Coordinates of C-alpha atoms and ligand atoms in Angstrom, one line a residue:
M1 CA 166.5 -134.3 -150.0
I2 CA 166.9 -131.4 -147.6
K3 CA 165.4 -128.2 -149.0
K4 CA 167.7 -125.3 -149.6
Y5 CA 166.4 -121.8 -148.5
S6 CA 167.7 -118.3 -148.8
I7 CA 167.6 -116.5 -145.5
K8 CA 164.9 -114.2 -146.8
E9 CA 162.7 -117.2 -147.8
L10 CA 163.3 -118.9 -144.4
L11 CA 162.5 -115.9 -142.3
N12 CA 159.4 -115.1 -144.4
K13 CA 158.1 -118.6 -143.9
G14 CA 158.5 -118.2 -140.1
K15 CA 156.3 -120.6 -138.2
D16 CA 155.6 -122.8 -141.3
V17 CA 159.2 -124.1 -141.2
I18 CA 159.5 -124.8 -137.5
N19 CA 160.8 -128.3 -136.8
K20 CA 161.8 -128.7 -140.5
K21 CA 165.3 -129.7 -141.5
V22 CA 166.7 -127.2 -143.9
L23 CA 169.9 -126.1 -145.6
V24 CA 171.2 -122.5 -145.7
E25 CA 174.4 -120.9 -147.0
G26 CA 176.0 -117.6 -146.4
W27 CA 178.8 -115.6 -144.8
I28 CA 179.5 -115.2 -141.1
R29 CA 178.7 -111.7 -139.8
S30 CA 179.7 -112.5 -136.2
F31 CA 180.3 -115.3 -133.8
R32 CA 179.0 -114.8 -130.2
Y33 CA 179.6 -116.7 -126.9
S34 CA 181.2 -119.5 -128.9
I35 CA 177.8 -120.8 -129.7
F36 CA 175.8 -118.3 -132.0
I37 CA 176.8 -117.8 -135.6
I38 CA 175.1 -114.7 -137.2
L39 CA 174.7 -115.5 -140.9
N40 CA 173.8 -113.4 -143.9
D41 CA 173.4 -114.4 -147.5
G42 CA 172.6 -111.0 -149.1
S43 CA 168.9 -111.9 -149.7
T44 CA 167.8 -109.6 -146.9
I45 CA 169.2 -107.1 -144.4
K46 CA 168.2 -109.6 -141.7
N47 CA 170.5 -112.2 -140.4
L48 CA 169.8 -115.8 -139.4
Q49 CA 171.0 -117.0 -136.0
I50 CA 172.6 -120.4 -136.0
I51 CA 173.1 -122.3 -132.8
L52 CA 176.0 -124.7 -132.7
S53 CA 174.4 -127.9 -131.3
K54 CA 177.5 -129.8 -130.5
K55 CA 181.0 -128.9 -129.6
L56 CA 182.9 -128.5 -132.8
E57 CA 186.2 -130.0 -133.4
K58 CA 188.9 -127.5 -132.5
K59 CA 190.1 -127.5 -136.2
I60 CA 186.7 -126.3 -137.4
Y61 CA 186.1 -124.0 -134.5
K62 CA 189.2 -122.0 -135.4
K63 CA 187.9 -121.4 -138.9
I64 CA 184.7 -119.7 -137.8
T65 CA 185.8 -116.2 -138.5
I66 CA 184.0 -113.1 -139.8
G67 CA 183.5 -113.3 -143.6
T68 CA 183.9 -117.1 -143.7
S69 CA 181.5 -118.8 -146.2
I70 CA 179.6 -121.8 -144.8
Q71 CA 176.8 -124.2 -145.5
V72 CA 174.6 -125.2 -142.6
I73 CA 172.1 -128.0 -142.2
G74 CA 169.9 -127.8 -139.2
T75 CA 166.4 -127.8 -137.7
V76 CA 164.4 -124.6 -137.5
I77 CA 163.3 -123.8 -134.0
K78 CA 161.3 -121.0 -132.4
S79 CA 163.7 -118.5 -130.9
I80 CA 163.7 -117.8 -127.2
G81 CA 165.3 -114.4 -127.9
K82 CA 163.1 -111.5 -128.8
K83 CA 165.2 -110.3 -131.7
Q84 CA 164.1 -113.0 -134.1
Y85 CA 161.2 -115.3 -134.5
I86 CA 163.1 -118.4 -135.7
E87 CA 166.7 -119.7 -135.5
L88 CA 168.5 -122.7 -136.8
L89 CA 169.8 -125.5 -134.6
S90 CA 172.7 -126.8 -136.6
S91 CA 173.5 -130.5 -137.1
D92 CA 176.1 -130.1 -139.8
I93 CA 178.4 -127.2 -140.9
T94 CA 180.6 -127.2 -144.0
I95 CA 183.2 -124.5 -144.3
Y96 CA 183.7 -123.3 -147.9
E97 CA 186.4 -120.9 -147.2
S98 CA 187.7 -119.4 -144.0
V99 CA 188.9 -115.8 -143.8
N100 CA 192.3 -115.3 -142.2
S101 CA 192.0 -112.9 -139.4
S102 CA 195.1 -110.9 -140.4
I103 CA 193.6 -110.0 -143.8
L104 CA 190.2 -109.5 -142.2
Q105 CA 191.6 -106.7 -140.1
K106 CA 192.5 -104.6 -143.1
S107 CA 189.2 -105.2 -144.8
I108 CA 185.9 -103.4 -144.7
L109 CA 184.4 -106.7 -143.4
Q110 CA 185.9 -106.0 -140.0
P111 CA 182.8 -105.1 -138.0
K112 CA 183.3 -101.4 -137.1
K113 CA 182.4 -98.1 -138.7
H114 CA 184.4 -97.5 -141.9
S115 CA 184.4 -94.3 -143.9
F116 CA 182.6 -94.4 -147.3
E117 CA 185.9 -93.6 -149.0
K118 CA 187.5 -96.7 -147.5
I119 CA 184.5 -98.8 -148.4
R120 CA 184.7 -97.5 -152.0
E121 CA 188.4 -98.5 -152.2
Q122 CA 187.2 -102.1 -151.6
A123 CA 184.3 -101.9 -154.0
H124 CA 184.6 -105.6 -154.8
L125 CA 183.8 -106.4 -151.1
R126 CA 181.2 -103.8 -150.3
F127 CA 178.3 -106.0 -151.5
R128 CA 178.9 -107.7 -148.1
T129 CA 178.3 -104.6 -146.0
N130 CA 174.9 -103.9 -144.6
I131 CA 174.7 -100.4 -146.0
F132 CA 175.8 -101.2 -149.6
S133 CA 173.7 -104.3 -149.8
C134 CA 170.6 -102.3 -148.8
V135 CA 171.4 -99.8 -151.5
M136 CA 171.9 -102.5 -154.1
R137 CA 168.6 -104.2 -153.3
I138 CA 166.8 -100.9 -153.5
R139 CA 168.6 -100.1 -156.8
H140 CA 167.3 -103.4 -158.2
H141 CA 163.7 -102.7 -157.1
I142 CA 163.8 -99.2 -158.6
A143 CA 164.9 -100.6 -161.9
F144 CA 162.2 -103.3 -161.8
C145 CA 159.4 -100.9 -161.0
I146 CA 160.5 -98.5 -163.7
H147 CA 160.0 -101.2 -166.3
K148 CA 156.7 -102.1 -164.5
Y149 CA 155.4 -98.5 -164.7
F150 CA 156.0 -98.2 -168.4
H151 CA 154.8 -101.7 -169.2
I152 CA 151.4 -101.1 -167.4
N153 CA 151.1 -97.8 -169.2
D154 CA 151.6 -99.3 -172.7
F155 CA 155.1 -98.0 -173.4
F156 CA 157.6 -100.0 -175.4
Y157 CA 161.2 -100.5 -174.3
I158 CA 163.6 -99.5 -177.0
H159 CA 167.3 -100.2 -177.1
T160 CA 169.1 -97.2 -178.6
P161 CA 172.7 -97.4 -179.7
I162 CA 175.6 -96.9 -177.3
I163 CA 178.0 -96.1 -180.2
T164 CA 177.1 -93.0 -182.0
T165 CA 178.4 -90.2 -184.2
L166 CA 176.3 -87.5 -182.5
N167 CA 176.3 -85.3 -179.4
C168 CA 172.6 -85.0 -178.7
E169 CA 173.1 -82.5 -175.9
G170 CA 175.6 -80.3 -177.8
S171 CA 177.3 -79.3 -174.6
G172 CA 180.0 -81.3 -172.7
K173 CA 182.7 -83.7 -173.9
M174 CA 182.2 -87.2 -175.2
F175 CA 184.4 -90.3 -175.0
Q176 CA 185.7 -91.1 -178.4
I177 CA 186.0 -94.7 -179.4
T178 CA 188.5 -96.1 -181.9
T179 CA 190.4 -99.2 -182.9
M180 CA 193.2 -97.2 -184.5
D181 CA 196.7 -97.4 -183.2
F182 CA 197.8 -93.8 -183.3
K183 CA 201.5 -94.7 -183.1
K184 CA 201.3 -96.5 -186.4
N185 CA 198.7 -94.5 -188.3
P186 CA 198.4 -90.8 -189.0
I187 CA 195.0 -89.6 -187.7
D188 CA 192.6 -90.4 -190.5
F189 CA 189.2 -91.4 -189.1
T190 CA 188.0 -92.6 -192.5
K191 CA 190.3 -95.5 -191.9
D192 CA 188.9 -96.2 -188.4
F193 CA 186.5 -99.1 -187.6
F194 CA 183.3 -97.3 -188.6
K195 CA 185.0 -95.1 -191.2
C196 CA 184.2 -92.0 -189.2
K197 CA 184.6 -90.6 -185.7
T198 CA 182.5 -92.4 -183.2
Y199 CA 181.7 -91.8 -179.5
L200 CA 179.9 -93.3 -176.5
S201 CA 176.4 -91.9 -176.5
V202 CA 175.4 -89.1 -174.0
S203 CA 171.7 -89.8 -174.6
G204 CA 169.4 -92.1 -176.5
Q205 CA 166.8 -89.4 -177.1
L206 CA 167.2 -88.7 -180.8
E207 CA 166.8 -92.3 -181.7
A208 CA 164.0 -92.7 -179.2
E209 CA 162.2 -89.8 -180.9
T210 CA 162.2 -91.6 -184.2
A211 CA 160.7 -94.7 -182.4
A212 CA 158.0 -92.6 -180.7
L213 CA 157.0 -91.2 -184.1
G214 CA 155.9 -94.7 -185.1
L215 CA 155.2 -96.6 -181.9
G216 CA 153.6 -93.7 -179.9
K217 CA 155.0 -94.3 -176.5
V218 CA 158.5 -95.6 -175.9
Y219 CA 161.3 -95.5 -173.3
T220 CA 165.0 -96.3 -173.1
F221 CA 166.9 -97.5 -170.1
G222 CA 170.6 -97.8 -170.6
P223 CA 174.1 -96.5 -169.8
V224 CA 175.2 -93.1 -171.1
F225 CA 178.7 -91.6 -171.0
R226 CA 179.9 -88.0 -170.4
A227 CA 183.5 -86.9 -170.3
E228 CA 182.9 -83.8 -168.3
N229 CA 185.5 -83.1 -165.6
S230 CA 182.8 -82.8 -162.9
N231 CA 184.2 -84.1 -159.7
T232 CA 181.0 -83.7 -157.6
S233 CA 178.9 -86.0 -155.4
R234 CA 176.2 -86.0 -158.1
H235 CA 178.2 -86.7 -161.3
L236 CA 179.3 -89.9 -162.8
S237 CA 181.2 -90.3 -166.1
E238 CA 179.1 -93.4 -166.8
F239 CA 175.6 -93.4 -165.5
W240 CA 172.2 -94.9 -166.3
M241 CA 169.4 -92.9 -167.8
I242 CA 165.7 -93.6 -168.5
E243 CA 164.2 -91.6 -171.4
P244 CA 160.5 -91.9 -172.2
E245 CA 159.4 -90.3 -175.4
I246 CA 155.7 -89.8 -176.3
A247 CA 154.1 -88.8 -179.5
F248 CA 151.2 -86.3 -179.3
Y249 CA 152.3 -85.1 -175.9
N250 CA 152.8 -81.4 -175.1
L251 CA 155.1 -80.1 -172.3
E252 CA 152.3 -80.1 -169.7
E253 CA 151.4 -83.7 -170.4
N254 CA 155.1 -84.5 -170.2
I255 CA 155.5 -82.8 -166.8
N256 CA 152.4 -84.6 -165.5
L257 CA 153.8 -88.0 -166.6
A258 CA 157.2 -87.2 -165.0
E259 CA 155.6 -86.3 -161.6
D260 CA 153.3 -89.3 -161.7
F261 CA 156.3 -91.6 -162.6
L262 CA 158.5 -90.3 -159.8
K263 CA 155.7 -90.7 -157.2
F264 CA 154.9 -94.2 -158.4
I265 CA 158.6 -95.3 -157.9
I266 CA 158.8 -93.8 -154.4
K267 CA 155.5 -95.4 -153.4
Y268 CA 156.6 -98.7 -154.8
I269 CA 159.9 -98.7 -152.9
L270 CA 158.3 -97.6 -149.6
N271 CA 156.0 -100.6 -150.1
K272 CA 158.5 -103.2 -151.2
N273 CA 161.8 -102.2 -149.5
I274 CA 160.7 -100.9 -146.2
E275 CA 163.2 -103.1 -144.3
D276 CA 166.1 -101.8 -146.2
L277 CA 164.8 -98.2 -146.0
F278 CA 164.3 -98.6 -142.3
F279 CA 167.9 -99.8 -141.9
L280 CA 169.2 -96.8 -143.8
N281 CA 166.8 -94.5 -141.9
E282 CA 168.2 -95.7 -138.5
Y283 CA 171.8 -95.6 -139.9
F284 CA 171.5 -91.9 -140.8
K285 CA 169.7 -91.1 -137.5
K286 CA 172.7 -92.5 -135.7
W287 CA 175.5 -91.0 -137.8
N288 CA 174.1 -87.8 -139.4
K289 CA 173.2 -86.0 -136.1
N290 CA 173.0 -82.6 -137.8
D291 CA 170.4 -83.8 -140.3
K292 CA 167.0 -83.2 -138.6
K293 CA 164.9 -84.7 -141.4
Y294 CA 165.2 -88.5 -141.7
L295 CA 165.1 -90.5 -144.9
L296 CA 161.6 -91.9 -144.5
D297 CA 160.2 -88.4 -143.8
K298 CA 161.9 -87.0 -146.9
L299 CA 160.4 -89.8 -149.0
Y300 CA 156.9 -89.3 -147.6
L301 CA 157.2 -85.6 -148.2
I302 CA 157.7 -86.1 -151.9
L303 CA 154.3 -88.0 -152.1
K304 CA 152.4 -85.5 -149.9
F305 CA 152.1 -82.4 -152.2
P306 CA 152.0 -81.6 -155.9
F307 CA 155.4 -80.5 -157.1
K308 CA 155.7 -76.7 -157.4
R309 CA 155.7 -75.6 -161.1
I310 CA 157.2 -72.2 -162.1
S311 CA 158.7 -70.7 -165.3
Y312 CA 162.4 -69.9 -165.5
T313 CA 161.5 -66.2 -165.6
E314 CA 159.5 -66.5 -162.4
A315 CA 162.4 -68.4 -160.8
I316 CA 164.8 -65.6 -161.7
K317 CA 162.4 -63.0 -160.2
I318 CA 162.1 -65.0 -156.9
L319 CA 165.9 -65.3 -156.6
L320 CA 166.4 -61.6 -157.3
K321 CA 163.7 -60.7 -154.8
E322 CA 165.2 -63.0 -152.1
E323 CA 168.7 -61.5 -152.7
K324 CA 167.3 -58.0 -152.2
N325 CA 165.0 -58.6 -149.3
K326 CA 166.9 -61.2 -147.3
N327 CA 170.4 -60.1 -147.9
I328 CA 171.4 -63.4 -149.5
K329 CA 174.5 -63.4 -151.6
F330 CA 174.8 -66.0 -154.3
F331 CA 178.2 -66.7 -155.7
H332 CA 177.0 -66.6 -159.3
P333 CA 175.1 -63.4 -160.0
I334 CA 171.5 -63.7 -161.1
I335 CA 170.9 -62.5 -164.7
W336 CA 168.1 -63.6 -167.0
G337 CA 169.6 -65.9 -169.6
M338 CA 172.1 -67.6 -167.3
D339 CA 172.0 -71.3 -166.5
L340 CA 170.7 -71.8 -163.0
Q341 CA 173.6 -73.0 -160.8
S342 CA 173.3 -75.6 -158.1
E343 CA 173.2 -72.9 -155.4
H344 CA 170.2 -71.3 -157.0
E345 CA 168.4 -74.6 -157.5
Q346 CA 169.1 -75.6 -153.9
Y347 CA 167.8 -72.3 -152.6
L348 CA 164.5 -72.7 -154.5
V349 CA 164.0 -76.3 -153.4
N350 CA 165.3 -76.4 -149.9
K351 CA 164.8 -72.9 -148.6
Y352 CA 162.0 -71.3 -150.6
F353 CA 159.4 -73.9 -151.6
K354 CA 160.6 -76.9 -149.5
I355 CA 159.2 -79.3 -152.0
P356 CA 160.3 -80.5 -155.4
V357 CA 160.2 -77.8 -158.0
I358 CA 159.6 -78.0 -161.8
I359 CA 161.1 -75.1 -163.8
F360 CA 159.9 -74.7 -167.4
D361 CA 160.4 -72.4 -170.4
Y362 CA 164.1 -71.8 -170.2
P363 CA 166.0 -69.4 -172.4
S364 CA 166.8 -71.0 -175.7
C365 CA 170.4 -69.9 -175.5
I366 CA 171.2 -72.4 -172.7
K367 CA 169.3 -75.4 -174.1
A368 CA 169.9 -78.0 -176.8
F369 CA 168.8 -77.6 -180.4
Y370 CA 165.9 -80.0 -180.3
M371 CA 163.7 -78.1 -177.8
R372 CA 160.5 -76.4 -179.2
I373 CA 160.7 -72.6 -179.5
N374 CA 158.0 -70.7 -177.7
N375 CA 156.1 -67.8 -179.4
D376 CA 158.2 -65.3 -177.6
G377 CA 161.2 -66.4 -179.7
K378 CA 163.4 -66.3 -176.6
T379 CA 162.4 -69.4 -174.6
V380 CA 162.0 -73.1 -175.3
R381 CA 159.6 -75.7 -173.9
A382 CA 162.1 -77.2 -171.6
M383 CA 161.5 -78.5 -168.1
D384 CA 163.8 -79.6 -165.2
I385 CA 162.7 -81.3 -162.1
L386 CA 164.6 -80.3 -159.0
F387 CA 164.7 -82.5 -155.9
P388 CA 165.9 -81.6 -152.4
E389 CA 169.6 -82.3 -151.9
I390 CA 170.1 -83.8 -155.4
G391 CA 169.1 -80.8 -157.5
E392 CA 168.2 -81.7 -161.1
I393 CA 166.9 -85.2 -161.3
I394 CA 165.0 -84.9 -164.6
G395 CA 165.6 -82.8 -167.7
G396 CA 163.1 -82.9 -170.5
S397 CA 161.2 -80.9 -173.1
Q398 CA 158.7 -80.7 -175.9
R399 CA 160.6 -81.3 -179.1
E400 CA 160.7 -79.0 -182.1
E401 CA 158.5 -80.7 -184.6
R402 CA 158.5 -78.0 -187.3
Y403 CA 161.0 -78.7 -190.0
E404 CA 162.1 -75.2 -190.9
I405 CA 162.4 -74.0 -187.4
L406 CA 164.4 -77.1 -186.4
L407 CA 166.7 -76.6 -189.3
Q408 CA 167.3 -73.0 -188.2
R409 CA 168.0 -74.1 -184.6
I410 CA 170.5 -76.6 -185.8
K411 CA 172.3 -73.9 -187.8
D412 CA 172.1 -71.4 -184.9
T413 CA 173.6 -73.9 -182.4
N414 CA 176.4 -74.9 -184.8
T415 CA 175.1 -78.5 -184.9
D416 CA 176.3 -80.7 -187.8
K417 CA 173.2 -80.9 -190.0
N418 CA 174.6 -83.6 -192.2
K419 CA 174.8 -86.1 -189.4
L420 CA 171.2 -85.3 -188.5
W421 CA 169.6 -85.9 -191.9
W422 CA 167.6 -88.8 -190.6
Y423 CA 166.4 -86.9 -187.5
L424 CA 165.3 -83.9 -189.7
D425 CA 163.6 -86.4 -192.1
T426 CA 161.2 -87.4 -189.4
R427 CA 159.8 -83.9 -189.5
R428 CA 158.9 -84.4 -193.2
F429 CA 157.0 -87.7 -192.8
G430 CA 154.0 -86.9 -190.7
S431 CA 155.7 -84.9 -187.9
V432 CA 153.6 -84.4 -184.7
P433 CA 154.0 -82.6 -181.4
H434 CA 155.9 -84.9 -179.1
S435 CA 157.8 -84.7 -175.8
G436 CA 160.0 -86.7 -173.4
F437 CA 162.5 -86.5 -170.6
G438 CA 165.6 -88.1 -169.1
L439 CA 165.7 -89.3 -165.5
G440 CA 169.1 -89.8 -164.0
F441 CA 168.8 -93.3 -162.6
D442 CA 171.7 -93.1 -160.2
R443 CA 170.6 -89.7 -158.9
L444 CA 167.2 -91.2 -158.2
V445 CA 168.8 -94.1 -156.3
Q446 CA 170.9 -91.6 -154.4
F447 CA 167.8 -89.7 -153.4
I448 CA 165.8 -92.7 -152.3
T449 CA 168.6 -94.2 -150.3
G450 CA 169.7 -90.9 -148.8
M451 CA 173.4 -91.6 -149.7
N452 CA 175.5 -88.5 -149.8
N453 CA 177.7 -89.5 -152.8
I454 CA 176.5 -90.9 -156.1
R455 CA 179.6 -93.1 -156.1
D456 CA 178.0 -95.2 -153.3
V457 CA 174.9 -96.1 -155.2
I458 CA 176.4 -97.7 -158.3
P459 CA 178.5 -101.0 -158.0
F460 CA 181.6 -99.7 -159.8
P461 CA 181.6 -95.9 -160.3
R462 CA 183.4 -94.3 -163.2
T463 CA 184.5 -90.8 -162.4
P464 CA 187.4 -88.5 -163.6
N465 CA 190.7 -90.3 -162.8
N466 CA 189.0 -93.5 -161.7
A467 CA 188.0 -96.6 -163.7
E468 CA 189.3 -99.2 -161.3
F469 CA 187.5 -102.6 -160.9
Ligands
4AD501 O1 169.4 -83.1 -168.5 P1 170.1 -84.2 -169.3 O2 171.4 -83.9 -169.9 O3 169.0 -84.5 -170.5 C1 169.2 -85.3 -171.6 O4 170.2 -86.0 -171.8 C2 168.0 -85.4 -172.5 N1 168.4 -86.0 -173.7 C3 166.9 -86.1 -171.8 C4 165.7 -86.3 -172.6 O5 165.0 -85.3 -172.8 N2 165.4 -87.4 -173.2 O6 170.2 -85.5 -168.4 C5 169.1 -86.1 -167.9 C6 169.3 -86.4 -166.4 C7 169.6 -85.2 -165.5 O7 168.5 -84.6 -165.1 C8 170.3 -85.9 -164.4 O8 169.4 -86.5 -163.5 C9 171.1 -87.0 -165.0 O9 170.5 -87.3 -166.3 N3 172.5 -86.7 -165.3 C10 173.5 -87.3 -164.6 N4 173.6 -88.2 -163.6 C11 174.8 -88.6 -163.2 N5 175.9 -88.1 -163.6 C12 176.0 -87.2 -164.6 N6 177.1 -86.7 -165.0 C13 174.7 -86.7 -165.1 N7 174.4 -85.8 -166.1 C14 173.0 -85.8 -166.1
MG502 MG1 169.8 -81.2 -167.8

């Protein structure tokens, strides 16, 4: 039996496999001097060089085009070239399917620079490109190490529902789900599948809170859905969120956890995915000439310093001062009580502090009902973590654990109390201070891979006007 290897396994084994007969499979990336096939199977950014040992029949030879899928049996030899340590001297090649050169020309597999927009239009083929395969491998490792972080820190993974009757965040639109045929039926949702109006969830937080109030430390990691018409490079209509929730944690402990968590992930990826990161680093060096800071530098910078922590009120003071002293004009005027806009966040992170910034104690009027009211009566124990380029990457808070105050907040924010009876009930059965946050998974992948558009870090993006594939 000839042993089958992935290209990653084979290259990692290096000298241990020299002179061994092996089998590999993959897709042809290029064919040089009619003798070298450059093969990739997705397991690594690196390719394997195959040397054709004998003259192939003309029939087969013609089929060796870019994108063609093949199986190769051959003997591993030490490479004479400097680029790679080993290569494969082929003895047998089987062609699974050859790509016709006329369709190849129109596809993103054609080896030349394609725009990200064009690559996105062929989302089903982009797993074969160097850049997107790097992003996908990194995305996998980030997801894996998130579970690892929580597991080693004694958190339990909770699956919260995707179908819900609630809008946890209060703001923004939700996707409604129904099995009703509106043409046949008048709109009466008591006749619908769940006998009420249901939606795709915007967050698993409220359910996660109930779990934390029994299990102590929990987290969710699942898809969430928001029907906002935000056509930006940082918004998706369907994205993945990680939401830890911790009993007996105050806001400061919550912030400490969030910072430690983000640094753990970045350290892990720098350690495990350096080949992919290095490829992306070089790619951006080549194509983003105006960008002076390279990807790896940006990642190391996150690890170097503690994140800057300031209150919302301090942030407003800084922005007002900068506007006055440096003659900067923001599009959105700065007034205490407003929601910070992307331009303000970017200014604080990229220009003023030049490191990630954590803003806490936001005005209650711009935040959701569940956040704990401070003694000043005007602000809540909320926190946002802002990263360079991406802006808000985490949003979290200490939760309102006091029954009466929570009830009042629910009324004040016009939230439907009846649907929240079970949530309120947790505040009557041994309520405790507790906190949590939500990390936008795709935004984190975007930051770590340095991609400009969030649509290029998720396999099949869902955005306004687009649900193809
Ligand atoms: O700030 P958000 O709305 O917070 C919540 O949903 C809370 N329930 C979290 C919690 O306390 N458990 O969303 C959290 C994060 C944001 O910081 C951002 O990174 C990401 O989710 N996010 C989006 N990512 C991609 N596309 C969108 N449309 C996003 N909206 C939010
Ligand atoms: Mg937020």
